[in-house]
Amino acid sequence: MIVSHRHRFIFFSNPKTGSESLRRMLAPWNEVAVRPWRQISAAAPFYPHMTPAEARAAFARAGWDFAAYRRITCLRDPYPRLVSLYR
């Protein structure tokens, strides 16, 4: 997950869709602390594969307007993604 307040976008990463490469490319614009899932806290509630519903709740707790941000994600054909999950 990448959040840029300056450019008003949120990048949501889906597992097995090539999102790791996009996260590395967008990392210079990240303005929030993103921790591994097991290390999240009230001060740093964001983790890489956070769902939009969880992000909306975290934005509300922080007092940020979730609707004002563009939401971006990458998709993959469901069948190859399923095969990739089994490997």
mmCIF file with all atom_site columns, C-alpha atoms in Angstrom:
data_model
loop_
_atom_site.group_PDB
_atom_site.id
_atom_site.type_symbol
_atom_site.label_atom_id
_atom_site.label_alt_id
_atom_site.label_comp_id
_atom_site.label_asym_id
_atom_site.label_entity_id
_atom_site.label_seq_id
_atom_site.pdbx_PDB_ins_code
_atom_site.Cartn_x
_atom_site.Cartn_y
_atom_site.Cartn_z
_atom_site.occupancy
_atom_site.B_iso_or_equiv
_atom_site.pdbx_formal_charge
_atom_site.auth_seq_id
_atom_site.auth_comp_id
_atom_site.auth_asym_id
_atom_site.auth_atom_id
_atom_site.pdbx_PDB_model_num
ATOM 1  C CA . MET A 1 1  ? 0.000   0.000   0.000   1.00 0.00 ? 1  MET A CA 1
ATOM 2  C CA . ILE A 1 2  ? 1.258   3.454   -0.913  1.00 0.00 ? 2  ILE A CA 1
ATOM 3  C CA . VAL A 1 3  ? -0.415  6.666   0.285   1.00 0.00 ? 3  VAL A CA 1
ATOM 4  C CA . SER A 1 4  ? 0.515   10.059  -1.134  1.00 0.00 ? 4  SER A CA 1
ATOM 5  C CA . HIS A 1 5  ? -1.186  13.033  0.505   1.00 0.00 ? 5  HIS A CA 1
ATOM 6  C CA . ARG A 1 6  ? 0.524   15.494  -1.814  1.00 0.00 ? 6  ARG A CA 1
ATOM 7  C CA . HIS A 1 7  ? -0.651  13.750  -5.002  1.00 0.00 ? 7  HIS A CA 1
ATOM 8  C CA . ARG A 1 8  ? -3.883  12.440  -3.420  1.00 0.00 ? 8  ARG A CA 1
ATOM 9  C CA . PHE A 1 9  ? -3.645  8.765   -4.351  1.00 0.00 ? 9  PHE A CA 1
ATOM 10 C CA . ILE A 1 10 ? -3.699  5.398   -2.628  1.00 0.00 ? 10 ILE A CA 1
ATOM 11 C CA . PHE A 1 11 ? -2.168  2.350   -4.286  1.00 0.00 ? 11 PHE A CA 1
ATOM 12 C CA . PHE A 1 12 ? -3.666  -0.915  -3.056  1.00 0.00 ? 12 PHE A CA 1
ATOM 13 C CA . SER A 1 13 ? -1.589  -4.016  -3.736  1.00 0.00 ? 13 SER A CA 1
ATOM 14 C CA . ASN A 1 14 ? -3.245  -7.325  -4.423  1.00 0.00 ? 14 ASN A CA 1
ATOM 15 C CA . PRO A 1 15 ? -1.240  -10.499 -3.814  1.00 0.00 ? 15 PRO A CA 1
ATOM 16 C CA . LYS A 1 16 ? 0.090   -12.285 -6.922  1.00 0.00 ? 16 LYS A CA 1
ATOM 17 C CA . THR A 1 17 ? -0.601  -9.418  -9.352  1.00 0.00 ? 17 THR A CA 1
ATOM 18 C CA . GLY A 1 18 ? 2.864   -7.889  -9.784  1.00 0.00 ? 18 GLY A CA 1
ATOM 19 C CA . SER A 1 19 ? 2.151   -5.251  -7.177  1.00 0.00 ? 19 SER A CA 1
ATOM 20 C CA . GLU A 1 20 ? 5.602   -5.565  -5.576  1.00 0.00 ? 20 GLU A CA 1
ATOM 21 C CA . SER A 1 21 ? 7.242   -3.938  -8.605  1.00 0.00 ? 21 SER A CA 1
ATOM 22 C CA . LEU A 1 22 ? 4.701   -1.124  -8.629  1.00 0.00 ? 22 LEU A CA 1
ATOM 23 C CA . ARG A 1 23 ? 5.162   -0.553  -4.894  1.00 0.00 ? 23 ARG A CA 1
ATOM 24 C CA . ARG A 1 24 ? 8.920   -0.171  -5.436  1.00 0.00 ? 24 ARG A CA 1
ATOM 25 C CA . MET A 1 25 ? 8.315   2.329   -8.266  1.00 0.00 ? 25 MET A CA 1
ATOM 26 C CA . LEU A 1 26 ? 5.809   4.366   -6.220  1.00 0.00 ? 26 LEU A CA 1
ATOM 27 C CA . ALA A 1 27 ? 7.810   4.204   -2.964  1.00 0.00 ? 27 ALA A CA 1
ATOM 28 C CA . PRO A 1 28 ? 9.315   7.721   -3.364  1.00 0.00 ? 28 PRO A CA 1
ATOM 29 C CA . TRP A 1 29 ? 5.786   9.160   -3.115  1.00 0.00 ? 29 TRP A CA 1
ATOM 30 C CA . ASN A 1 30 ? 4.760   7.161   -0.040  1.00 0.00 ? 30 ASN A CA 1
ATOM 31 C CA . GLU A 1 31 ? 4.011   9.464   2.896   1.00 0.00 ? 31 GLU A CA 1
ATOM 32 C CA . VAL A 1 32 ? 2.784   7.008   5.546   1.00 0.00 ? 32 VAL A CA 1
ATOM 33 C CA . ALA A 1 33 ? 4.514   4.279   7.507   1.00 0.00 ? 33 ALA A CA 1
ATOM 34 C CA . VAL A 1 34 ? 3.665   0.876   6.011   1.00 0.00 ? 34 VAL A CA 1
ATOM 35 C CA . ARG A 1 35 ? 4.611   -2.033  8.256   1.00 0.00 ? 35 ARG A CA 1
ATOM 36 C CA . PRO A 1 36 ? 4.321   -5.811  7.913   1.00 0.00 ? 36 PRO A CA 1
ATOM 37 C CA . TRP A 1 37 ? 0.900   -7.038  9.037   1.00 0.00 ? 37 TRP A CA 1
ATOM 38 C CA . ARG A 1 38 ? 2.144   -8.380  12.378  1.00 0.00 ? 38 ARG A CA 1
ATOM 39 C CA . GLN A 1 39 ? 3.787   -5.055  13.272  1.00 0.00 ? 39 GLN A CA 1
ATOM 40 C CA . ILE A 1 40 ? 0.836   -2.705  12.749  1.00 0.00 ? 40 ILE A CA 1
ATOM 41 C CA . SER A 1 41 ? -0.205  -0.455  15.618  1.00 0.00 ? 41 SER A CA 1
ATOM 42 C CA . ALA A 1 42 ? -2.504  2.483   16.269  1.00 0.00 ? 42 ALA A CA 1
ATOM 43 C CA . ALA A 1 43 ? 0.316   4.840   15.241  1.00 0.00 ? 43 ALA A CA 1
ATOM 44 C CA . ALA A 1 44 ? 1.122   2.881   12.047  1.00 0.00 ? 44 ALA A CA 1
ATOM 45 C CA . PRO A 1 45 ? -2.054  1.032   10.961  1.00 0.00 ? 45 PRO A CA 1
ATOM 46 C CA . PHE A 1 46 ? -1.091  0.518   7.300   1.00 0.00 ? 46 PHE A CA 1
ATOM 47 C CA . TYR A 1 47 ? 0.298   -2.744  5.895   1.00 0.00 ? 47 TYR A CA 1
ATOM 48 C CA . PRO A 1 48 ? 1.116   -3.788  2.279   1.00 0.00 ? 48 PRO A CA 1
ATOM 49 C CA . HIS A 1 49 ? -1.986  -5.830  1.363   1.00 0.00 ? 49 HIS A CA 1
ATOM 50 C CA . MET A 1 50 ? -4.540  -3.786  3.282   1.00 0.00 ? 50 MET A CA 1
ATOM 51 C CA . THR A 1 51 ? -8.081  -3.850  1.893   1.00 0.00 ? 51 THR A CA 1
ATOM 52 C CA . PRO A 1 52 ? -9.891  -0.645  0.901   1.00 0.00 ? 52 PRO A CA 1
ATOM 53 C CA . ALA A 1 53 ? -12.422 -1.166  3.720   1.00 0.00 ? 53 ALA A CA 1
ATOM 54 C CA . GLU A 1 54 ? -9.621  -1.360  6.299   1.00 0.00 ? 54 GLU A CA 1
ATOM 55 C CA . ALA A 1 55 ? -7.935  1.678   4.762   1.00 0.00 ? 55 ALA A CA 1
ATOM 56 C CA . ARG A 1 56 ? -11.189 3.651   4.875   1.00 0.00 ? 56 ARG A CA 1
ATOM 57 C CA . ALA A 1 57 ? -11.476 2.909   8.608   1.00 0.00 ? 57 ALA A CA 1
ATOM 58 C CA . ALA A 1 58 ? -7.819  3.863   9.218   1.00 0.00 ? 58 ALA A CA 1
ATOM 59 C CA . PHE A 1 59 ? -8.319  7.112   7.277   1.00 0.00 ? 59 PHE A CA 1
ATOM 60 C CA . ALA A 1 60 ? -11.401 7.905   9.373   1.00 0.00 ? 60 ALA A CA 1
ATOM 61 C CA . ARG A 1 61 ? -9.443  7.338   12.600  1.00 0.00 ? 61 ARG A CA 1
ATOM 62 C CA . ALA A 1 62 ? -6.683  9.656   11.315  1.00 0.00 ? 62 ALA A CA 1
ATOM 63 C CA . GLY A 1 63 ? -9.219  12.310  10.255  1.00 0.00 ? 63 GLY A CA 1
ATOM 64 C CA . TRP A 1 64 ? -8.369  12.080  6.535   1.00 0.00 ? 64 TRP A CA 1
ATOM 65 C CA . ASP A 1 65 ? -10.996 12.174  3.772   1.00 0.00 ? 65 ASP A CA 1
ATOM 66 C CA . PHE A 1 66 ? -10.751 8.782   2.022   1.00 0.00 ? 66 PHE A CA 1
ATOM 67 C CA . ALA A 1 67 ? -13.123 9.883   -0.777  1.00 0.00 ? 67 ALA A CA 1
ATOM 68 C CA . ALA A 1 68 ? -10.768 12.717  -1.778  1.00 0.00 ? 68 ALA A CA 1
ATOM 69 C CA . TYR A 1 69 ? -8.040  10.255  -2.851  1.00 0.00 ? 69 TYR A CA 1
ATOM 70 C CA . ARG A 1 70 ? -7.774  8.358   -6.134  1.00 0.00 ? 70 ARG A CA 1
ATOM 71 C CA . ARG A 1 71 ? -7.574  4.627   -5.536  1.00 0.00 ? 71 ARG A CA 1
ATOM 72 C CA . ILE A 1 72 ? -5.278  2.570   -7.762  1.00 0.00 ? 72 ILE A CA 1
ATOM 73 C CA . THR A 1 73 ? -4.692  -1.175  -7.947  1.00 0.00 ? 73 THR A CA 1
ATOM 74 C CA . CYS A 1 74 ? -3.467  -3.745  -10.454 1.00 0.00 ? 74 CYS A CA 1
ATOM 75 C CA . LEU A 1 75 ? -5.456  -6.736  -11.637 1.00 0.00 ? 75 LEU A CA 1
ATOM 76 C CA . ARG A 1 76 ? -4.550  -10.082 -13.103 1.00 0.00 ? 76 ARG A CA 1
ATOM 77 C CA . ASP A 1 77 ? -6.478  -12.688 -15.047 1.00 0.00 ? 77 ASP A CA 1
ATOM 78 C CA . PRO A 1 78 ? -8.136  -14.856 -12.353 1.00 0.00 ? 78 PRO A CA 1
ATOM 79 C CA . TYR A 1 79 ? -7.055  -18.256 -13.707 1.00 0.00 ? 79 TYR A CA 1
ATOM 80 C CA . PRO A 1 80 ? -3.260  -17.581 -13.866 1.00 0.00 ? 80 PRO A CA 1
ATOM 81 C CA . ARG A 1 81 ? -3.523  -15.874 -10.474 1.00 0.00 ? 81 ARG A CA 1
ATOM 82 C CA . LEU A 1 82 ? -5.158  -18.976 -8.995  1.00 0.00 ? 82 LEU A CA 1
ATOM 83 C CA . VAL A 1 83 ? -2.465  -21.209 -10.513 1.00 0.00 ? 83 VAL A CA 1
ATOM 84 C CA . SER A 1 84 ? 0.189   -18.873 -9.090  1.00 0.00 ? 84 SER A CA 1
ATOM 85 C CA . LEU A 1 85 ? -1.353  -19.141 -5.630  1.00 0.00 ? 85 LEU A CA 1
ATOM 86 C CA . TYR A 1 86 ? -1.017  -22.930 -5.705  1.00 0.00 ? 86 TYR A CA 1
ATOM 87 C CA . ARG A 1 87 ? 2.677   -22.840 -6.689  1.00 0.00 ? 87 ARG A CA 1
#
